[in-house]
XYZ file of C-alpha atoms in Angstrom:
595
model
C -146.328 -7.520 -24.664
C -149.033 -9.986 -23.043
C -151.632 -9.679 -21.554
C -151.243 -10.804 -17.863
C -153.431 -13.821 -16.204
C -154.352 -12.249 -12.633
C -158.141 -11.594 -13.820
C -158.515 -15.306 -15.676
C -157.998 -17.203 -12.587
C -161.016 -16.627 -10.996
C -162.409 -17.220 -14.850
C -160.673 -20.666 -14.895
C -162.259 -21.953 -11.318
C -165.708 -21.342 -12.733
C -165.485 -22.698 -16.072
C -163.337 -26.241 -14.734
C -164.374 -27.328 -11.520
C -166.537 -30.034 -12.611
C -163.951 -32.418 -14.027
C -166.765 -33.851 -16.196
C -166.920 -30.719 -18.194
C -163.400 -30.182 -19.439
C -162.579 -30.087 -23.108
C -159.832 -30.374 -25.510
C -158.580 -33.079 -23.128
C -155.017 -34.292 -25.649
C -153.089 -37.252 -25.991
C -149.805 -36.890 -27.281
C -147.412 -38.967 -29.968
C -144.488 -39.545 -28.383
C -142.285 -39.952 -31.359
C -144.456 -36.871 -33.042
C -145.886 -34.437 -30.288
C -148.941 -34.500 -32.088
C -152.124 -34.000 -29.813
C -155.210 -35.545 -30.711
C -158.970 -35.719 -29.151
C -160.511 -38.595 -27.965
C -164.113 -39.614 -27.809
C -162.980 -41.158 -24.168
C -161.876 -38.539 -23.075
C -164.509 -37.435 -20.490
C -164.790 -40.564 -18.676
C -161.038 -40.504 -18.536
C -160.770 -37.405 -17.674
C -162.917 -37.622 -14.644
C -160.924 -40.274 -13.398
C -157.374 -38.758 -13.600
C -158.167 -35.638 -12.204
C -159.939 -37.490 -8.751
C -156.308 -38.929 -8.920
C -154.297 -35.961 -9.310
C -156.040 -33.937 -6.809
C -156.014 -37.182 -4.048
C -152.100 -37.562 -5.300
C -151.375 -33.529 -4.234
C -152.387 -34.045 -0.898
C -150.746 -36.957 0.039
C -147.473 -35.760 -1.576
C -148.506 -32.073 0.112
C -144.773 -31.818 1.222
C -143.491 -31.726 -2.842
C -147.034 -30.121 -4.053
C -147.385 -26.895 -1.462
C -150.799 -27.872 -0.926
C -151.934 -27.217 2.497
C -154.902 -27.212 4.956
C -157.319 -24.787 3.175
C -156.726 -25.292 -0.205
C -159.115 -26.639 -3.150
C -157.554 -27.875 -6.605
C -159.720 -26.709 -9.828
C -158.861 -28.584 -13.298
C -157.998 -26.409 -15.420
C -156.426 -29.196 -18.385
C -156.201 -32.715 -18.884
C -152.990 -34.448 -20.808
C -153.329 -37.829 -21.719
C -150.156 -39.308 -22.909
C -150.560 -42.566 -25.393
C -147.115 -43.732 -23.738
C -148.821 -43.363 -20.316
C -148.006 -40.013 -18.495
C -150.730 -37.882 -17.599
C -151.012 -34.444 -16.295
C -153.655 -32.602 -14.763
C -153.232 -28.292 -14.717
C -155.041 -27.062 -11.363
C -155.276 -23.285 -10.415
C -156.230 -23.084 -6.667
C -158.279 -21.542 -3.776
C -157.014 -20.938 -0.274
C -160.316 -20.628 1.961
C -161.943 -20.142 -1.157
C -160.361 -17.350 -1.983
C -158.076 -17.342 -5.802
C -154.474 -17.863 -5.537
C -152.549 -15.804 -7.913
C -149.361 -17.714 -8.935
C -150.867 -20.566 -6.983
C -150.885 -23.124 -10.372
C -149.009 -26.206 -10.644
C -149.633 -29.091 -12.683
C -149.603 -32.706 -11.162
C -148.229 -35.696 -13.120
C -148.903 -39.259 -13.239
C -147.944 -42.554 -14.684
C -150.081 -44.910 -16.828
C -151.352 -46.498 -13.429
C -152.578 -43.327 -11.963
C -149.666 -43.296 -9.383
C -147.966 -39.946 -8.509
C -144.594 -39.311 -10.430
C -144.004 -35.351 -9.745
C -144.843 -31.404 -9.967
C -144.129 -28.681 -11.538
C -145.564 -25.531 -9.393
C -146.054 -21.859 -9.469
C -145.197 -21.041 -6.122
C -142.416 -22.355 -4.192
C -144.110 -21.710 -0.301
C -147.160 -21.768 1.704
C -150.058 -19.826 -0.244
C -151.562 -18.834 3.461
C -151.453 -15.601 3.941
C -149.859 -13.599 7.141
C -153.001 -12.060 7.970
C -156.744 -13.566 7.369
C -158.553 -10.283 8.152
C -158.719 -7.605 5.295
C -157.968 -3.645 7.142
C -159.206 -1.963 4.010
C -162.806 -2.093 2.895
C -163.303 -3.122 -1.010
C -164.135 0.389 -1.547
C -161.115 1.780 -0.431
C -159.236 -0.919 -2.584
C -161.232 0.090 -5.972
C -160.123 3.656 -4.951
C -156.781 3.107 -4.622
C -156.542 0.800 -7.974
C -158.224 3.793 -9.693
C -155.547 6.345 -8.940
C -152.537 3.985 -9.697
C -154.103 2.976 -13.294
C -155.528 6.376 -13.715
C -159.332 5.134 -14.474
C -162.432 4.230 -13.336
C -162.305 1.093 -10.945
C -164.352 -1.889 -11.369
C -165.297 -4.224 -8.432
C -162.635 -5.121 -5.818
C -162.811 -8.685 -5.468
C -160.460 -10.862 -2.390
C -157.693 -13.215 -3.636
C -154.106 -14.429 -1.859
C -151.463 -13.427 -3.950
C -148.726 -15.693 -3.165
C -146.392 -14.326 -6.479
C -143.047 -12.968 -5.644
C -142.079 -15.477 -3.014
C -144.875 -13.831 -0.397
C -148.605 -14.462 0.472
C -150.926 -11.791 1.203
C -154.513 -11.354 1.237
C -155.321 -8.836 -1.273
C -158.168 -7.261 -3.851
C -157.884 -7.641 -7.551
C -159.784 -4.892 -8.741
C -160.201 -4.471 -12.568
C -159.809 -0.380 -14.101
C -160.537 0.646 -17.478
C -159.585 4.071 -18.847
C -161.337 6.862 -21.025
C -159.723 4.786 -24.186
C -161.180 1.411 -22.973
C -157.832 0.573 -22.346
C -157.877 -1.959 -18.714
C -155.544 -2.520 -16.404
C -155.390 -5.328 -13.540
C -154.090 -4.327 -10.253
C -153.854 -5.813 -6.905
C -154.277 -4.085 -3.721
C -152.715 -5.481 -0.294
C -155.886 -5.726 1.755
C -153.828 -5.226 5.239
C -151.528 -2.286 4.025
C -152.989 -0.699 1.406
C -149.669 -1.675 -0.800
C -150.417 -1.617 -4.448
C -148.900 -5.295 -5.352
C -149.371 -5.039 -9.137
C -150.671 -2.839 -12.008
C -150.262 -4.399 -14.917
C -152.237 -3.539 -18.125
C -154.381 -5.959 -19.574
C -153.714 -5.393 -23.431
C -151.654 -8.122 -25.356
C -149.635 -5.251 -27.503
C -147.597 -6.388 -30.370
C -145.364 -3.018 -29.460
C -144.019 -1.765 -26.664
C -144.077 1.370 -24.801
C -140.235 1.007 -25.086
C -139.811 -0.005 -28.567
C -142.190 2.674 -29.628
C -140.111 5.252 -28.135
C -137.079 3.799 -29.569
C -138.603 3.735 -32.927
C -139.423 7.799 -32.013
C -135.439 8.423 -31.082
C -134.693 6.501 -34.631
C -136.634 8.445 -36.134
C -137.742 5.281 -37.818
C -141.591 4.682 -38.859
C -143.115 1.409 -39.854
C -144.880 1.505 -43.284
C -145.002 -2.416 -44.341
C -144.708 -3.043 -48.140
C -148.214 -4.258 -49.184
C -148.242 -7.481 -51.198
C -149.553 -8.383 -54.838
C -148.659 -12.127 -54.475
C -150.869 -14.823 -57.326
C -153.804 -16.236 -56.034
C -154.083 -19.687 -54.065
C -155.726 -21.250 -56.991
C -157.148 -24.463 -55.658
C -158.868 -21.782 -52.705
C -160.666 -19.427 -54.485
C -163.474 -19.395 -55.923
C -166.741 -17.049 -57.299
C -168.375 -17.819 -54.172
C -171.480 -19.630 -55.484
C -172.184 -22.832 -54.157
C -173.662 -24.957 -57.163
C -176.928 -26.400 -55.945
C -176.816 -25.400 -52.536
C -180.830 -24.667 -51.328
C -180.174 -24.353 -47.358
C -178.396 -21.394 -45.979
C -176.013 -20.796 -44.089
C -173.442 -22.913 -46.065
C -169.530 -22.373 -47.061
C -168.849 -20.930 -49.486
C -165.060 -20.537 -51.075
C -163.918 -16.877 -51.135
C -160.386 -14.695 -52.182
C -159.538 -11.824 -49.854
C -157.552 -9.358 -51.366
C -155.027 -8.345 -48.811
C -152.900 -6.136 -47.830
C -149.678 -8.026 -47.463
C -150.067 -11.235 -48.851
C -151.553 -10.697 -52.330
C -154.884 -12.632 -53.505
C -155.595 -15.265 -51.039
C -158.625 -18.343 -50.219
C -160.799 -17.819 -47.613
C -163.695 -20.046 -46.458
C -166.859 -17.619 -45.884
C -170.128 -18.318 -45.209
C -173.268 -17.685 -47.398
C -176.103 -16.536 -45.570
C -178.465 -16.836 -48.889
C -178.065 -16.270 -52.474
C -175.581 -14.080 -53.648
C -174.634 -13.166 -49.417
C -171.472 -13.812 -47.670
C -170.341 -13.206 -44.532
C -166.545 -13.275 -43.297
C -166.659 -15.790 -41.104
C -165.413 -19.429 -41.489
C -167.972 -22.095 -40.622
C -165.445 -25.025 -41.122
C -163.069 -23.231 -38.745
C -165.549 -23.282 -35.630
C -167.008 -19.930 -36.726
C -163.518 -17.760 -37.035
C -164.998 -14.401 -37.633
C -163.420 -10.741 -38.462
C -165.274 -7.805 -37.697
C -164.855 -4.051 -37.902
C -164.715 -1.881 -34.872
C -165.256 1.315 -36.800
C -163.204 3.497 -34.429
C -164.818 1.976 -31.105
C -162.933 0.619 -28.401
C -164.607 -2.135 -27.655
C -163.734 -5.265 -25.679
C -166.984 -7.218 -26.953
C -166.827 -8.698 -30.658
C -170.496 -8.572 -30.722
C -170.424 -4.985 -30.609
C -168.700 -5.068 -34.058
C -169.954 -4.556 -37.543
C -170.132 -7.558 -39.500
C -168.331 -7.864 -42.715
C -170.751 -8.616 -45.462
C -170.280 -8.841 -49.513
C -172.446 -9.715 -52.499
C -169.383 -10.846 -54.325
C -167.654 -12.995 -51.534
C -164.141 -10.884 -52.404
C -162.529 -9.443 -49.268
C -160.948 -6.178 -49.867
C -158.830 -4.571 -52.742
C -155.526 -5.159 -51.990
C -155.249 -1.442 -50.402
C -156.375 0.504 -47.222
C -158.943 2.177 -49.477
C -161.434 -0.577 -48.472
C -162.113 -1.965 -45.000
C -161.914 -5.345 -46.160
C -158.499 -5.315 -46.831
C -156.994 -5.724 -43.670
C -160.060 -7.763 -42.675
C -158.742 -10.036 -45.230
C -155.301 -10.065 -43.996
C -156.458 -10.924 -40.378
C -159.149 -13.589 -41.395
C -156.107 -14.905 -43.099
C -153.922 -15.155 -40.662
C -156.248 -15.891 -38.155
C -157.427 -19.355 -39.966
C -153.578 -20.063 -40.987
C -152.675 -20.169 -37.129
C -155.799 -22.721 -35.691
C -154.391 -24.924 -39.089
C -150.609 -24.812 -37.692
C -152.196 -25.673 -34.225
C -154.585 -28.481 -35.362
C -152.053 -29.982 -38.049
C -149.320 -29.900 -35.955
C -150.216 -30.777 -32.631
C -153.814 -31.307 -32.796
C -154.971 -28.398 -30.878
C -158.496 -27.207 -32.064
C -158.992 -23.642 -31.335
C -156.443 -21.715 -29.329
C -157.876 -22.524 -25.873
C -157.839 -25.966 -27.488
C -161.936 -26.083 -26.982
C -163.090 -26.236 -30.525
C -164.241 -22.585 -29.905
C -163.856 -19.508 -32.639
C -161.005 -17.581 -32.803
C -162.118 -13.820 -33.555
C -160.755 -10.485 -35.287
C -162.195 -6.516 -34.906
C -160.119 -4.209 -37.382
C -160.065 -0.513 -37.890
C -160.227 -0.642 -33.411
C -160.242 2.452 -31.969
C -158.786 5.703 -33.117
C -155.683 5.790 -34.966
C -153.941 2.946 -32.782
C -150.499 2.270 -33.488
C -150.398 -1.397 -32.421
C -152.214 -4.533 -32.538
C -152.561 -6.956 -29.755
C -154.642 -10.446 -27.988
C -157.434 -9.619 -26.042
C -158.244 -12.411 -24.004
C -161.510 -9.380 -22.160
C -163.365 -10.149 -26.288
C -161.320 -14.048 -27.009
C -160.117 -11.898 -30.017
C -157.504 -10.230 -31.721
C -157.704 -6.039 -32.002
C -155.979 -4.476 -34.876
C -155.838 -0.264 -35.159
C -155.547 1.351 -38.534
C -151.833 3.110 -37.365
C -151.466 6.698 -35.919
C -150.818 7.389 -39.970
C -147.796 9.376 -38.485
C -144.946 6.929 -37.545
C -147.257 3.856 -37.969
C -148.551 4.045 -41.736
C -150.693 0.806 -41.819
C -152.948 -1.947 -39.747
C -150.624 -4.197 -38.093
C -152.074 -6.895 -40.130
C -149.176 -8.972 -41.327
C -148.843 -13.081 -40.655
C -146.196 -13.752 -38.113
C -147.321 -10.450 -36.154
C -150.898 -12.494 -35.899
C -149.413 -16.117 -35.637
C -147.339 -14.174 -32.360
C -150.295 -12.593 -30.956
C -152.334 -15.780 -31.062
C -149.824 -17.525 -29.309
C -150.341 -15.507 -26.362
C -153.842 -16.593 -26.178
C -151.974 -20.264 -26.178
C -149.672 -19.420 -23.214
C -153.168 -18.248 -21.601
C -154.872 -21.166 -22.003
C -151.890 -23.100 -20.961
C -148.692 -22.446 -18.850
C -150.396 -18.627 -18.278
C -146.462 -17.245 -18.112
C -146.468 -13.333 -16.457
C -144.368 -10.953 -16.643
C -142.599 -10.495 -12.558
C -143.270 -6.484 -12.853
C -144.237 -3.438 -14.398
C -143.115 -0.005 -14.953
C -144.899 3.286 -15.016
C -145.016 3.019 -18.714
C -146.307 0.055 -18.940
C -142.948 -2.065 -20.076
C -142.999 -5.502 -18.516
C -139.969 -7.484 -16.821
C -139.089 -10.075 -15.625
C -138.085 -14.340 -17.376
C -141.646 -15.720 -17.191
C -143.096 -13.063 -19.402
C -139.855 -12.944 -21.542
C -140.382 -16.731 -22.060
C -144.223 -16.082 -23.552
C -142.755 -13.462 -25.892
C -140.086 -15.819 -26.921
C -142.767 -18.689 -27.240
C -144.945 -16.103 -29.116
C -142.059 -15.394 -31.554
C -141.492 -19.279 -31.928
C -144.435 -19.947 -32.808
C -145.491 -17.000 -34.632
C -142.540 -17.891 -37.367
C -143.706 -21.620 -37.875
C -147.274 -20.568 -38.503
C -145.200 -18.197 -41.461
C -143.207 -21.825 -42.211
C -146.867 -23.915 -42.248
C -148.516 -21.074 -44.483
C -145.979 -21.504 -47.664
C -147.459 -18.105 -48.750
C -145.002 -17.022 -51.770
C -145.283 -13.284 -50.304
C -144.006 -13.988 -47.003
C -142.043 -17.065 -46.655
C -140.930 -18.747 -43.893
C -138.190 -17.583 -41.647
C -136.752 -16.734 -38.762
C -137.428 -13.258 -38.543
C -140.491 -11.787 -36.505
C -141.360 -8.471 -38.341
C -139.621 -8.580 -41.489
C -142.174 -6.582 -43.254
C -142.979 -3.617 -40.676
C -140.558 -1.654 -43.297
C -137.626 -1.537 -40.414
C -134.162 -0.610 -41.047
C -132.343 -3.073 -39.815
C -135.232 -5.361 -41.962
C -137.234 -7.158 -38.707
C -137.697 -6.496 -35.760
C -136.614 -9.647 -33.738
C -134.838 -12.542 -35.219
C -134.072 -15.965 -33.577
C -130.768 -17.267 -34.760
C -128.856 -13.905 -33.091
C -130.899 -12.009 -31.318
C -128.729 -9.474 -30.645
C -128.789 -7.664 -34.193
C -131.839 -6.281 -33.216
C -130.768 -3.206 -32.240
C -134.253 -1.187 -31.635
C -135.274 -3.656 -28.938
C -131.391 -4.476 -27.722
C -132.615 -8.234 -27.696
C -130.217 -10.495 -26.021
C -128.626 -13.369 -27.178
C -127.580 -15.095 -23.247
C -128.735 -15.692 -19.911
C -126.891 -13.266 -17.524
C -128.279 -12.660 -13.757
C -129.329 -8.912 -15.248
C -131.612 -11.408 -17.976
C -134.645 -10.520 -14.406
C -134.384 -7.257 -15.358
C -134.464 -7.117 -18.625
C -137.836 -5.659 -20.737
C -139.856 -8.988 -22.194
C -139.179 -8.527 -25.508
C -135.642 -8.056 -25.212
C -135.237 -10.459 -22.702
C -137.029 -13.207 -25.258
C -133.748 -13.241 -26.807
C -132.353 -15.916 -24.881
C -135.018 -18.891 -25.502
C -135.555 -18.054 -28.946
C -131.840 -18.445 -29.469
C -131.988 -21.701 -27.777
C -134.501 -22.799 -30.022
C -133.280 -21.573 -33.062
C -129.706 -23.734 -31.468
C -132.311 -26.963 -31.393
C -133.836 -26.533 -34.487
C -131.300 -25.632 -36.805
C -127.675 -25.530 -34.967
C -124.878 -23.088 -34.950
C -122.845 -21.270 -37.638
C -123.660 -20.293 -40.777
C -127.305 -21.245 -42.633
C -129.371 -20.429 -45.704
C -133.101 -20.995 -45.516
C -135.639 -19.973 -48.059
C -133.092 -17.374 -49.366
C -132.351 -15.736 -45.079
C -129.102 -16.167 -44.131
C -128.620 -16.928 -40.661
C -125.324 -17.011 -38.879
C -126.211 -18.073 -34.883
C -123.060 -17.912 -32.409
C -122.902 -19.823 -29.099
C -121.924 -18.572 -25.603
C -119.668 -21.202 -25.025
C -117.996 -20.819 -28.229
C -119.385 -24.711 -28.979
C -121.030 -26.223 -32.165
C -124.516 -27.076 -31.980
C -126.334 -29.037 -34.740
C -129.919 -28.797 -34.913
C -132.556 -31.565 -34.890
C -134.879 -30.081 -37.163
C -137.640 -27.351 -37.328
C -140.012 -30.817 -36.707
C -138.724 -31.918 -33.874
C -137.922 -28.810 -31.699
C -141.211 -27.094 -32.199
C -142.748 -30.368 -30.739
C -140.483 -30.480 -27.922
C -141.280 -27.073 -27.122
C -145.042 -27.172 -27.341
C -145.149 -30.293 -25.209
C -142.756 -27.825 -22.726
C -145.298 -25.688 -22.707
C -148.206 -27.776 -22.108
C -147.067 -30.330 -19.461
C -144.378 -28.473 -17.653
C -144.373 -24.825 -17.633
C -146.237 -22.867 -15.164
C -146.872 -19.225 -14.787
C -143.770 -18.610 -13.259
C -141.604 -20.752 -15.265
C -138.296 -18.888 -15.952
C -135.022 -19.339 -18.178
C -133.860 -22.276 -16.180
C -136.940 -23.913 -15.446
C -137.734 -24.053 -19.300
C -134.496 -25.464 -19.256
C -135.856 -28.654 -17.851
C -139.019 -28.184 -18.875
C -137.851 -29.196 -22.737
C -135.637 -31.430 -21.129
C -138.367 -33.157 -19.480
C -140.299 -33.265 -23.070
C -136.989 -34.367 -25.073
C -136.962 -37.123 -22.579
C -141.343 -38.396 -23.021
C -140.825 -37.763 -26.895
C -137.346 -39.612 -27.524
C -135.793 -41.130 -24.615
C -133.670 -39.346 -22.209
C -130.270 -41.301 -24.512
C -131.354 -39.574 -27.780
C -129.690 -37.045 -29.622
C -132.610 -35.269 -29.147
C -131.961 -34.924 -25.650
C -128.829 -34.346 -25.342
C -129.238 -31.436 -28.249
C -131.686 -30.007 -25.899
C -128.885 -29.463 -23.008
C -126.620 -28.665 -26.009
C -128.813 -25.402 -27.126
C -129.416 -23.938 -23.479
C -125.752 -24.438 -22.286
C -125.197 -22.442 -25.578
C -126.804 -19.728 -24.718
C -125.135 -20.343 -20.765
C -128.402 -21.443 -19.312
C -127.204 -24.638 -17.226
C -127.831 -26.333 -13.849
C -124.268 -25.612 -12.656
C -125.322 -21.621 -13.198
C -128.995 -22.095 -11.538
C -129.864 -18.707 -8.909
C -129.725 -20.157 -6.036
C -132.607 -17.116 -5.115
C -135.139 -17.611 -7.845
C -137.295 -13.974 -8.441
C-alpha cells in the first residue's frame, strides 16, 4: 500500500512557490530517457514556469483554471529535444486543492502545446462558507480514524468528480500509526480516511496469508563478498574527520556486502553514506517514531555491519543501508535522478520500528523507510529484502512526482481504486530493476516481487502473469470491475503491460525464471527491451501522469513518452499500443464515466 498525498499538498505550496528555488530541475535524452542536472537550470527554470502559469490561463478552457486559482511549481522538465513541463499543485482562494494538479507542457519556444490534469471540472466549491467549526471537524476525524486529532486545516477537495470545501485534519493513534481524513465543512460528510503508512502488506493479503495458513520466514543469505567494496575500514592517511570510509555489512539476505560509511575519527564509523548525500540507517529500538532524529545511531569500531543473523541489530541495518544506496544508484544511473525527491537530499532507514511489526513501509511524515522486526508468529523476520525496499522507495518517487492515490478506502484499511493500483504497479516495476541494476549473486534479477518472503507459490507478485499469484488474486486485464479492485491486485494489469513492452509474449528464460506471459487478445507481442521500456515508463511518470491518472490514461501517458523518446513511427511506439491492447486496455474500450 502507499501512502496517500492529501497532507503533502499543502507541503508542496510552501516549499515551491518561488520558482527560483526549485531543484532537481531534469533534462531528458530522448533516444535514452536519461535525466541529467544542469548548472542553468535556475535561470531556466524561472523562465518556463512564468510561461506555464501565463499559458494555463489563457488556455483556461483546456487547463480548468478559473477565477480564484493560484498555480505553485511543484517540478521543472527540461527536454534537450525541446518540450518542457512544469508540475503545479493549486489554490482556490488560497485554499489547497486536493486532486487539483496538472502539469502544463510547452515547446522549445515557450508556446503552449497541452495538459495533462487531475481534475476534469471546476475546483470551486458549491458553498464558500464552512457550517462546521474546525473543532467540530478534528472531532469528527478523531472518531472515524479512532485517534487523537491533529489540527483541522480548510482545503477544496475537488477528487471524485465534485468540489467541496472541506478540513483535512491529520489523526495519529496510540501506535503512532496516522491517518489523513477529510471532513465536508458544510455537511459534516467524512470525504476520506485514508491511512498515511506506505505498507509493503496489506490488511487483505495479511489475512489471506492467516486463511493459508502460510507465514513468511525469508531464507537468509551467505552470498561472497563484493570484493572491490569492502574494505577494513581504515582510511590510510586520512587526518580530518568525518571522511568515507569503505565498509562490509553482513546481511541478512544478501550475504557479505560494500557499504560506504563514514568515519567520525580513528577507529569510528557511523552507518551513514557521505557520498550518497548522507543515506543513513538508524534503529528505532521498539519506538514508533515518525522522526529519524529520534533514532539511535548505528556506530562500530570495526566498520562491519551486522553478522549475517537477527542476533545483531546491524544485520538488517545492513540489509536496508544496502538496499537503500542500491535504489538512489538505479535512479541516478539510469535516469539521473539524485535522491528520490530528485533534490540531492538523503534517503533514510529506522529498523527494529515499533513492536513486533509485521510489515515494512515509506514514510514520507520521517522522508524514510520503517522496517519492524516481524510479529515472530506468522512474520519470522525484518522485511529487509532488496526489491521489497527498491518497491517501497518508489513510492516516495510517485510522491515526489505524479502523487497517484488510491480513489477509496475500506474500514480495514485496503485501498481501491486504478490510480493507486498504477503506483503499486510502478512500485513493483521499479522495485525489480533496482534487483536487475544490483547484479547481487544472492538475489538476481527478475520479475518476481517477493521471491524470498519464503511463500508457497515462491513470490508474491510477478509481472509476466499476474494472475498466478493466488494470495493477492492479482489480475492479469483491464475489466470495468479493474475500479474496484484492491491496489495490489489491481497492479496486475500495468505490470503485465510492461512486462508485454519489455520482454513480449510467450515463453522466456531470464537469469534461470521462466516466464510464460499470455495476452488478452490472444496476439504476439515482442518486447523492446528491459532498456527501453523502463525509460518510457519513467518519463510516463514524470511528464504525464497525475494523481489521478488511471489504466487508460497511462495508456497514453507511455504513449505520449514512446512518441518524445522515438518518434511516434517507431517500433517503440507502436509496441507500446501493442502491450496495453494486450492486456485490453484501448481507446475503443475507454469509460466513457471516468471514477
Amino acid at each position: 500500500m502507499r501512502r496517500p498525498h492529501i497532507r503533502s499538498v499543502a507541503v508542496a505550496i510552501a516549499v515551491t512557490t518561488a520558482a527560483t528555488g526549485l531543484a532537481g530541475t531534469a533534462f531528458a535524452g530522448p533516444s535514452t530517457g536519461v535525466e541529467r542536472s544542469s548548472a542553468s537550470a535556475t535561470t531556466n527554470a524561472t523562465a518556463v514556469v512564468e510561461a506555464a502559469r501565463t499559458a494555463a490561463f489563457a488556455h483556461a478552457s483546456a487547463t480548468g483554471v478559473s477565477q480564484g486559482d493560484a498555480l505553485h511549481a511543484q517540478d521543472v522538465m527540461l527536454d534537450p529535444e525541446g518540450a518542457r513541463h512544469v508540475r503545479f499543485v493549486r489554490t482556490h482562494d488560497g485554499l489547497p486543492v486536493l486532486g487539483g494538479d496538472l502539469v502544463v507542457h510547452l515547446d522549445h519556444k515557450l508556446a503552449y502545446t497541452g495538459v495533462t490534469r487531475a481534475a476534469d471540472h471546476a475546483v470551486k466549491p458549491a458553498s464558500a462558507k464552512a457550517e462546521l467549526t474546525a473543532a467540530q471537524a478534528a472531532a469528527k476525524a478523531a472518531r472515524a480514524a479512532k485517534g487523537e486529532a491533529g489540527a483541522a486545516q480548510l482545503v477544496v477537495d475537488a477528487r471524485d468528480g465534485s468540489s467541496a470545501l472541506s478540513y483535512q485534519v491529520s489523526v495519529t493513534d496510540d501506535q503512532g500509526g496516522s491517518h489523513t481524513v477529510v471532513v465536508d465543512a458544510v455537511t459534516g460528510k467524512v470525504r476520506s480516511n485514508t491511512p498515511d503508512s506506505d505498507e509493503f502488506l496489506s490488511p487483505k493479503l495479511l489475512q489471506s496469508l492467516r486463511e493459508h495458513g502460510e507465514t513468511i520466514d525469508p531464507a537468509t543469505g551467505t552470498g561472497s563478498p563484493e570484493a572491490s567494496l569492502l574494505g577494513s575500514g581504515v582510511s590510510g592517511a586520512t587526518t580530518s574527520y568525518p571522511s568515507a570510509a569503505k565498509g562490509t555489512g553482513k546481511t541478512l539476505f544478501v550475504g557479505s556486502v560494500g557499504l560506504t560509511t563514514t568515519q567520525t575519527s580513528r577507529g569510528h564509523y557511523q552507518l551513514k553514506d557521505p557520498s550518497r548525500y548522507g543515506t543513513e540507517t538508524r534503529d528505532a529500538k521498539g519506538s514508533y517514531t515518525e522522526k529519524f532524529s529520534a533514532g539511535t545511531k548505528f556506530t562500530s569500531t570495526t566498520n562491519v555491519w551486522g553478522n549475517g543473523t537477527t542476533s545483531s541489530r546491524a544485520s538488517a541495518a545492513a540489509d536496508a543501508q544496502y538496499g537503500v544506496t542500491k535504489t538512489l544508484d538505479f535512479y541516478k544511473s539510469t535516469f539521473g535522478r539524485k535522491g528520490i525527491a530528485n533534490n540531492s537530499k538523503a534517503a533514510q532507514a529506522m529498523v527494529h520500528w515499533g513492536k513486533k511489526v509485521a510489515n515494512a513501509f515509506w514514510d514520507p511524515t520521517c522522508n524514510c523507510m520503517l522496517y519492524g522486526d516481524g510479529d515472530g508468529d506468522m512474520f519470522k523476520k525484518p522485511l529487509v529484502v532488496l526489491d521489497v525496499t527498491g518497491h517501497e522507495l518508489t513510492h516516495g518517487v510517485v510522491d515526489a512526482t505524479a502523487k497517484l492515490e488510491p480513489t477509496y478506502v475500506d474500514s480495514d484499511g485496503n485501498q481501491y481504486g486504478e490510480p493507486g493500483a498504477l503506483n503499486e504497479s510502478l512500485a513493483d516495476i521499479f522495485g525489480s530493476n533496482v534487483e536487475f541494476y544490483a547484479k547481487n549473486p544472492k538475489d538476481t534479477g527478475d520479475y518476481l516481487i517477493g521471491e524470498k518472503l519464503g511463500l508457497a507459490q515462491k513470490f508474491l507478485r510477478r509481472l509476466d502473469h499476474p494472475s498466478l499469484d493466488k494470495l493477492e488474486g492479482t489480475i492479469d486485464y483491464w475489466s470495468p470491475d479493474t475500479y474496484y479492485t484492491e491496489v495490489h491486485a489491481g497492479s496486475g494489469v500495468s505490470s503485465h503491460a510492461y512486462y508485454l513492452l519489455a520482454e513480449g509474449s510467450g515463453k522466456k528464460t531470464i537469469n534461470g525464471v521462466n516466464y510464460n506471459s499470455p495476452t488478452y487478445n490472444h496476439s504476439t507481442v515482442t518486447g523492446i527491451g528491459r532498456t527501453k521500456a523502463t525509460a518510457i515508463f519513467y518519463r510516463a511518470l514524470t511528464r504525464y501522469m497525475v494523481s489521478t491518472t488511471d489504466f487508460h490514461d497511462a495508456r497514453n501517458a507511455t504513449l505520449k513518452a514512446a512518441k518524445d523518446l522515438y518518434g511516434a513511427s517507431s517500433t517503440e511506439y507502436k509496441t507500446v499500443d501493442k502491450a496495453w491492447a494486450a492486456v485490453n486496455v484501448t481507446a475503443a474500450n475507454t469509460p466513457a464515466a471516468r471514477h
